[in-house]
Each structure stands twice: as C-alpha cells, then as structure tokens.
mmCIF file of C-alpha atoms in Angstrom:
data_model
loop_
_atom_site.group_PDB
_atom_site.id
_atom_site.type_symbol
_atom_site.label_atom_id
_atom_site.label_comp_id
_atom_site.label_asym_id
_atom_site.label_seq_id
_atom_site.Cartn_x
_atom_site.Cartn_y
_atom_site.Cartn_z
ATOM 1 C CA MET A 1 -12.884 39.065 -11.631
ATOM 2 C CA SER A 2 -13.374 37.132 -8.737
ATOM 3 C CA GLU A 3 -14.118 38.524 -5.396
ATOM 4 C CA HIS A 4 -10.743 38.118 -3.336
ATOM 5 C CA VAL A 5 -10.353 37.691 0.693
ATOM 6 C CA LEU A 6 -8.017 37.799 3.014
ATOM 7 C CA ASN A 7 -7.438 34.530 4.679
ATOM 8 C CA ASP A 8 -4.652 33.303 7.451
ATOM 9 C CA GLY A 9 -2.384 36.081 6.130
ATOM 10 C CA ALA A 10 -2.594 34.702 1.840
ATOM 11 C CA VAL A 11 -4.702 36.590 -0.597
ATOM 12 C CA GLU A 12 -7.644 34.192 -1.742
ATOM 13 C CA ASP A 13 -10.723 33.211 -4.048
ATOM 14 C CA ALA A 14 -13.672 33.734 -3.016
ATOM 15 C CA ALA A 15 -14.681 30.325 -5.195
ATOM 16 C CA LEU A 16 -12.142 28.576 -2.790
ATOM 17 C CA ARG A 17 -14.711 28.130 -0.045
ATOM 18 C CA ARG A 18 -17.548 26.809 -1.884
ATOM 19 C CA LYS A 19 -18.499 23.549 -0.912
ATOM 20 C CA PRO A 20 -17.815 20.695 -3.360
ATOM 21 C CA VAL A 21 -21.097 19.602 -4.907
ATOM 22 C CA SER A 22 -23.088 15.804 -4.218
ATOM 23 C CA GLU A 23 -26.533 14.676 -3.713
ATOM 24 C CA ALA A 24 -28.279 16.170 -0.828
ATOM 25 C CA GLY A 25 -27.599 14.198 2.815
ATOM 26 C CA VAL A 26 -24.674 12.884 1.249
ATOM 27 C CA PRO A 27 -21.046 14.104 2.438
ATOM 28 C CA THR A 28 -18.347 14.767 0.044
ATOM 29 C CA VAL A 29 -14.718 13.083 0.888
ATOM 30 C CA THR A 30 -11.940 14.386 -1.287
ATOM 31 C CA VAL A 31 -9.336 11.717 -1.174
ATOM 32 C CA LEU A 32 -6.126 13.652 -1.443
ATOM 33 C CA ASP A 33 -4.268 13.424 -4.620
ATOM 34 C CA TYR A 34 -0.735 13.978 -4.021
ATOM 35 C CA GLY A 35 1.340 11.225 -5.865
ATOM 36 C CA SER A 36 0.763 8.257 -2.838
ATOM 37 C CA GLY A 37 0.262 5.557 -4.587
ATOM 38 C CA ASN A 38 -2.726 3.645 -5.810
ATOM 39 C CA VAL A 39 -5.370 5.693 -4.536
ATOM 40 C CA ARG A 40 -8.509 4.416 -6.126
ATOM 41 C CA SER A 41 -9.083 0.963 -4.069
ATOM 42 C CA ALA A 42 -9.621 3.628 -1.291
ATOM 43 C CA VAL A 43 -11.960 5.613 -3.617
ATOM 44 C CA ARG A 44 -14.202 3.074 -3.997
ATOM 45 C CA ALA A 45 -14.408 2.073 -0.789
ATOM 46 C CA LEU A 46 -15.201 5.114 0.324
ATOM 47 C CA GLU A 47 -17.818 5.229 -2.214
ATOM 48 C CA ARG A 48 -19.329 1.603 -0.690
ATOM 49 C CA ALA A 49 -19.209 3.382 2.811
ATOM 50 C CA GLY A 50 -22.119 6.017 1.214
ATOM 51 C CA ALA A 51 -19.521 9.066 0.527
ATOM 52 C CA HIS A 52 -19.378 11.184 -2.811
ATOM 53 C CA VAL A 53 -15.616 10.936 -3.844
ATOM 54 C CA ILE A 54 -13.326 13.425 -5.011
ATOM 55 C CA LEU A 55 -10.286 12.682 -5.637
ATOM 56 C CA SER A 56 -8.248 15.868 -5.820
ATOM 57 C CA SER A 57 -5.396 18.469 -4.284
ATOM 58 C CA LYS A 58 -7.600 21.419 -5.245
ATOM 59 C CA PRO A 59 -7.494 24.014 -2.609
ATOM 60 C CA GLU A 60 -11.383 24.406 -2.897
ATOM 61 C CA ASP A 61 -12.062 20.631 -2.513
ATOM 62 C CA VAL A 62 -9.708 19.781 -0.175
ATOM 63 C CA LEU A 63 -10.598 22.898 2.544
ATOM 64 C CA ASN A 64 -14.201 22.021 1.974
ATOM 65 C CA ALA A 65 -15.185 19.044 1.530
ATOM 66 C CA ASP A 66 -16.834 17.544 4.675
ATOM 67 C CA GLY A 67 -14.165 14.591 5.287
ATOM 68 C CA LEU A 68 -10.814 15.018 3.926
ATOM 69 C CA VAL A 69 -8.489 11.255 3.835
ATOM 70 C CA VAL A 70 -4.950 11.412 3.392
ATOM 71 C CA PRO A 71 -3.348 8.131 2.326
ATOM 72 C CA GLY A 72 -0.110 7.418 2.594
ATOM 73 C CA VAL A 73 2.564 4.813 1.009
ATOM 74 C CA GLY A 74 6.587 5.014 1.419
ATOM 75 C CA ALA A 75 8.947 6.700 3.421
ATOM 76 C CA PHE A 76 8.035 9.403 6.107
ATOM 77 C CA GLU A 77 10.095 12.024 4.640
ATOM 78 C CA THR A 78 9.057 11.449 0.687
ATOM 79 C CA VAL A 79 5.318 11.132 1.739
ATOM 80 C CA MET A 80 6.615 14.820 3.705
ATOM 81 C CA LYS A 81 7.909 16.127 0.666
ATOM 82 C CA GLU A 82 4.875 15.022 -1.883
ATOM 83 C CA LEU A 83 2.699 16.756 1.328
ATOM 84 C CA ASN A 84 4.232 19.945 0.752
ATOM 85 C CA ALA A 85 4.389 20.196 -2.800
ATOM 86 C CA VAL A 86 0.723 20.982 -2.932
ATOM 87 C CA ASP A 87 0.550 22.474 0.223
ATOM 88 C CA ALA A 88 -1.386 19.908 1.762
ATOM 89 C CA VAL A 89 0.460 21.030 5.579
ATOM 90 C CA ARG A 90 -1.237 23.738 5.483
ATOM 91 C CA MET A 91 -4.288 22.960 4.584
ATOM 92 C CA ILE A 92 -4.795 20.030 6.391
ATOM 93 C CA GLY A 93 -3.874 22.257 9.178
ATOM 94 C CA ARG A 94 -6.238 25.185 8.420
ATOM 95 C CA ARG A 95 -9.026 21.940 8.498
ATOM 96 C CA VAL A 96 -8.380 20.817 11.792
ATOM 97 C CA ALA A 97 -8.131 24.212 13.575
ATOM 98 C CA GLY A 98 -11.405 25.091 11.818
ATOM 99 C CA GLY A 99 -12.714 21.573 13.077
ATOM 100 C CA ARG A 100 -13.337 19.594 9.599
ATOM 101 C CA ALA A 101 -13.042 16.121 9.501
ATOM 102 C CA VAL A 102 -10.029 14.581 8.342
ATOM 103 C CA LEU A 103 -9.106 10.887 8.193
ATOM 104 C CA ALA A 104 -4.889 9.960 7.088
ATOM 105 C CA ILE A 105 -3.831 6.420 6.618
ATOM 106 C CA CYS A 106 -0.816 4.185 7.119
ATOM 107 C CA VAL A 107 2.264 6.537 6.211
ATOM 108 C CA GLY A 108 -0.707 9.608 7.003
ATOM 109 C CA LEU A 109 -1.086 8.927 10.062
ATOM 110 C CA GLN A 110 3.030 8.666 11.015
ATOM 111 C CA VAL A 111 3.342 12.221 9.294
ATOM 112 C CA LEU A 112 0.341 14.017 11.251
ATOM 113 C CA PHE A 113 3.349 12.895 14.382
ATOM 114 C CA GLU A 114 6.395 15.220 15.628
ATOM 115 C CA ALA A 115 9.373 13.370 13.434
ATOM 116 C CA GLY A 116 9.928 9.889 11.812
ATOM 117 C CA VAL A 117 13.201 8.200 11.910
ATOM 118 C CA GLU A 118 14.129 6.204 9.178
ATOM 119 C CA HIS A 119 17.563 4.450 8.196
ATOM 120 C CA GLY A 120 18.686 6.947 10.745
ATOM 121 C CA VAL A 121 17.641 9.798 9.320
ATOM 122 C CA ALA A 122 15.429 11.767 11.034
ATOM 123 C CA SER A 123 12.704 13.731 9.545
ATOM 124 C CA THR A 124 10.426 16.546 10.574
ATOM 125 C CA GLY A 125 6.536 15.288 10.610
ATOM 126 C CA MET A 126 3.440 17.837 11.156
ATOM 127 C CA GLY A 127 3.684 17.566 15.121
ATOM 128 C CA GLU A 128 -0.184 17.131 15.183
ATOM 129 C CA TRP A 129 0.955 14.619 17.728
ATOM 130 C CA PRO A 130 3.953 14.301 20.254
ATOM 131 C CA GLY A 131 6.220 11.007 19.290
ATOM 132 C CA THR A 132 8.413 9.643 17.224
ATOM 133 C CA VAL A 133 7.530 6.917 14.565
ATOM 134 C CA GLU A 134 10.511 4.069 14.715
ATOM 135 C CA LEU A 135 11.541 0.550 13.672
ATOM 136 C CA LEU A 136 9.480 -2.315 15.135
ATOM 137 C CA PRO A 137 11.725 -4.031 17.000
ATOM 138 C CA ALA A 138 10.220 -7.237 15.580
ATOM 139 C CA PRO A 139 12.291 -10.326 14.166
ATOM 140 C CA VAL A 140 10.354 -9.759 10.910
ATOM 141 C CA VAL A 141 9.369 -6.789 9.155
ATOM 142 C CA PRO A 142 7.309 -5.131 7.791
ATOM 143 C CA HIS A 143 4.489 -6.095 9.605
ATOM 144 C CA MET A 144 1.990 -7.385 6.933
ATOM 145 C CA GLY A 145 -0.969 -8.817 7.343
ATOM 146 C CA TRP A 146 -3.762 -9.285 9.332
ATOM 147 C CA ASN A 147 -3.870 -8.568 13.480
ATOM 148 C CA THR A 148 -6.070 -7.726 16.116
ATOM 149 C CA VAL A 149 -6.288 -4.030 18.038
ATOM 150 C CA ASP A 150 -7.487 -2.711 21.612
ATOM 151 C CA VAL A 151 -9.637 -0.232 21.204
ATOM 152 C CA PRO A 152 -10.649 1.975 23.745
ATOM 153 C CA GLU A 153 -13.563 2.474 25.087
ATOM 154 C CA GLY A 154 -16.191 5.311 23.154
ATOM 155 C CA SER A 155 -14.221 4.606 20.105
ATOM 156 C CA VAL A 156 -16.707 6.271 17.451
ATOM 157 C CA LEU A 157 -14.616 4.212 14.434
ATOM 158 C CA PHE A 158 -14.529 1.185 15.720
ATOM 159 C CA ASN A 159 -18.200 0.767 16.767
ATOM 160 C CA GLY A 160 -19.191 -2.509 16.270
ATOM 161 C CA VAL A 161 -16.012 -3.708 14.920
ATOM 162 C CA GLU A 162 -13.903 -3.506 18.239
ATOM 163 C CA SER A 163 -12.801 -7.699 18.059
ATOM 164 C CA GLU A 164 -11.998 -7.637 14.359
ATOM 165 C CA ARG A 165 -8.540 -7.599 12.511
ATOM 166 C CA PHE A 166 -6.936 -5.160 10.117
ATOM 167 C CA TYR A 167 -4.893 -5.580 7.798
ATOM 168 C CA PHE A 168 -1.157 -3.911 8.064
ATOM 169 C CA VAL A 169 1.415 -3.117 5.693
ATOM 170 C CA HIS A 170 4.112 -1.250 7.831
ATOM 171 C CA SER A 171 8.049 -1.804 9.232
ATOM 172 C CA TYR A 172 7.753 1.620 11.088
ATOM 173 C CA GLY A 173 4.984 2.243 14.414
ATOM 174 C CA VAL A 174 4.847 5.037 16.823
ATOM 175 C CA GLN A 175 5.583 3.127 20.266
ATOM 176 C CA LYS A 176 4.822 5.745 22.818
ATOM 177 C CA TRP A 177 1.800 7.823 23.565
ATOM 178 C CA ASP A 178 2.877 10.823 25.311
ATOM 179 C CA PHE A 179 -0.080 13.854 25.190
ATOM 180 C CA ASP A 180 -0.675 16.181 28.131
ATOM 181 C CA VAL A 181 -2.725 18.513 26.136
ATOM 182 C CA VAL A 182 -6.144 19.265 28.399
ATOM 183 C CA GLN A 183 -8.655 20.983 26.055
ATOM 184 C CA PRO A 184 -11.651 21.334 28.660
ATOM 185 C CA LEU A 185 -14.273 21.570 25.766
ATOM 186 C CA MET A 186 -12.455 18.528 23.613
ATOM 187 C CA ALA A 187 -12.508 14.667 24.964
ATOM 188 C CA PRO A 188 -8.963 13.026 24.946
ATOM 189 C CA PRO A 189 -8.110 11.525 22.585
ATOM 190 C CA LEU A 190 -8.608 7.870 22.265
ATOM 191 C CA VAL A 191 -5.878 5.559 21.311
ATOM 192 C CA THR A 192 -6.162 2.413 19.548
ATOM 193 C CA TRP A 193 -3.453 -0.402 20.443
ATOM 194 C CA SER A 194 -1.714 -3.389 17.800
ATOM 195 C CA GLU A 195 1.651 -5.059 18.487
ATOM 196 C CA HIS A 196 4.497 -6.785 16.127
ATOM 197 C CA GLY A 197 7.572 -7.198 18.407
ATOM 198 C CA ALA A 198 5.939 -4.083 20.512
ATOM 199 C CA ARG A 199 2.921 -2.207 21.156
ATOM 200 C CA PHE A 200 2.372 -0.062 18.530
ATOM 201 C CA ILE A 201 -0.725 2.867 18.008
ATOM 202 C CA ALA A 202 -2.799 1.515 15.328
ATOM 203 C CA ALA A 203 -5.260 4.487 15.025
ATOM 204 C CA VAL A 204 -5.931 7.639 16.516
ATOM 205 C CA GLU A 205 -9.506 9.822 17.529
ATOM 206 C CA ASN A 206 -9.029 13.411 18.276
ATOM 207 C CA GLY A 207 -12.036 15.856 17.604
ATOM 208 C CA PRO A 208 -12.032 15.825 13.810
ATOM 209 C CA LEU A 209 -8.468 14.483 13.270
ATOM 210 C CA CYS A 210 -8.415 10.331 12.517
ATOM 211 C CA ALA A 211 -5.749 8.297 11.822
ATOM 212 C CA THR A 212 -5.169 4.031 10.938
ATOM 213 C CA GLN A 213 -1.192 2.530 10.737
ATOM 214 C CA PHE A 214 -3.243 -0.412 9.221
ATOM 215 C CA HIS A 215 -4.925 0.051 5.332
ATOM 216 C CA PRO A 216 -9.418 0.030 6.128
ATOM 217 C CA GLU A 217 -9.387 -0.177 2.350
ATOM 218 C CA LYS A 218 -8.249 -3.514 2.574
ATOM 219 C CA SER A 219 -9.466 -4.866 5.541
ATOM 220 C CA GLY A 220 -12.181 -6.650 4.066
ATOM 221 C CA ASP A 221 -15.944 -6.226 5.956
ATOM 222 C CA ALA A 222 -14.461 -4.873 9.544
ATOM 223 C CA GLY A 223 -12.402 -1.997 7.317
ATOM 224 C CA ALA A 224 -15.684 -1.152 4.834
ATOM 225 C CA ARG A 225 -17.207 -1.376 8.939
ATOM 226 C CA LEU A 226 -14.707 1.401 9.852
ATOM 227 C CA LEU A 227 -15.004 3.583 6.864
ATOM 228 C CA LYS A 228 -18.770 3.829 7.146
ATOM 229 C CA ASN A 229 -18.229 4.905 10.919
ATOM 230 C CA TRP A 230 -16.251 7.621 9.423
ATOM 231 C CA VAL A 231 -18.392 8.499 7.161
ATOM 232 C CA ASP A 232 -21.706 8.432 8.915
ATOM 233 C CA SER A 233 -20.165 10.705 11.525
ATOM 234 C CA LEU A 234 -19.395 12.905 8.621
ATOM 235 C CA ARG A 235 -23.570 13.397 8.018
ATOM 236 C CA LYS A 236 -23.919 14.801 11.524
ATOM 237 C CA VAL A 237 -21.811 17.700 10.997
ATOM 238 C CA ALA A 238 -22.444 18.430 7.543
#
C-alpha cells in the first residue's frame, strides 16, 4: 500500500509528489488536458522550444512538472466549469503558492482574473488578479489576426521579440489593471498591452504566474521565441 501524507487538508498518495521523468537538463512541462479544444499545436510548439511535454490532467503531472501550461478556448464560464471538473483551479493555486511556473493562454489568461461578463452574465474567475473580462468596444469582434504589443521594460517572456506581432483570437479582454498588492520579496507584475477598440491586457508576468491573451503557439517565429524564453526560465529553477 502506498504511503499517504496530509497535504492542504487532503489525504494524498506520496507518489503524487514525484516529478515526471525527463532527460537530464530537459524541463518537464504539463499541458493541462481538460477538454479545451485542440491543444496539440501547443504541445508541438513547446517540444520545439526544448521541453519534455506531457498532455495530462493527472495531479502528479499537473503539480510536479517544472512548468504547467493552461490553454483556454471558448467561453469564460465554460472554461471555469471544465477546470473545476478536473480540480485544476485548486492545483493551479497550489503551484502558484509554491512558486511553481504556470503559463496560461487566451481564455486561460482571462479566467485568472476575478470575473468575466459575457452576454450580460457575470461568472467568477480564479481571482489571482483583480479585474473583469468584458467585451472589447470595437466595431468588429472577434479581434482576429496579428497585432503589436506594448511591452514593459524588463520582460523575460518578450526578450528579443518586443517589437514583433502576435496572433489574437478573442472578443473579450481585461481593459483595466488595478493591482495594488505590494510584496517586498517579489517584483511587481509586468503588464503588456495591445489595442483593439480599446487598450486591453495582452500578457502578464507575475512571478511564477504568466499569461498571454494571444496564442504564442500560433504566432510564428515570435511566438516560438516567447515559448523558448519561458521554457529556458524553467531550466534555471528545475
């Protein structure tokens, strides 16, 4: 019988604490498999960026990989329900609290905020950051195609691609950043912006938690460089 330990108030198999196996020096990245559309392009892009990639929702893979990628396609409320169905919200929170890297993409970024409003219906998000996801006030939505981004100084994700274009597919976004939490041992979040009808958040870098509104896996060479920057950052802490 496996040894059990008490962790966050739950009895857990000790095997869940074991890191997924990869070649020496190769970061392990789990792409969260919770039913969010086609994630194969993200898996392939991360493999090309130098990671050993696992497509899984198993707790041992989600919690213990060097990096976790949370894709998101579809409606805010639906994605939250799907994440909760595989206990991903709790596991993402545990990773962030433990300083373990997470990269969220598209609606994956949106659900990290407090709330989303779609078709007049408000849904609760994870609340990692304050803010509400709302319809972009643009003549044409969705915002689909290539767009520039306004990158803050010191960005790790965008190192070398600060002036490049990235591929967006979305109708909703966070149009206001109001994060006043000061943590003496952690640098303040870096927020990257883009514009479609109004300025909206295109990416956030907040310690172990990073997110992009655009799809790096569909953004050509610029997206490939961004993913490599993220994977390389895992090597420093792996």
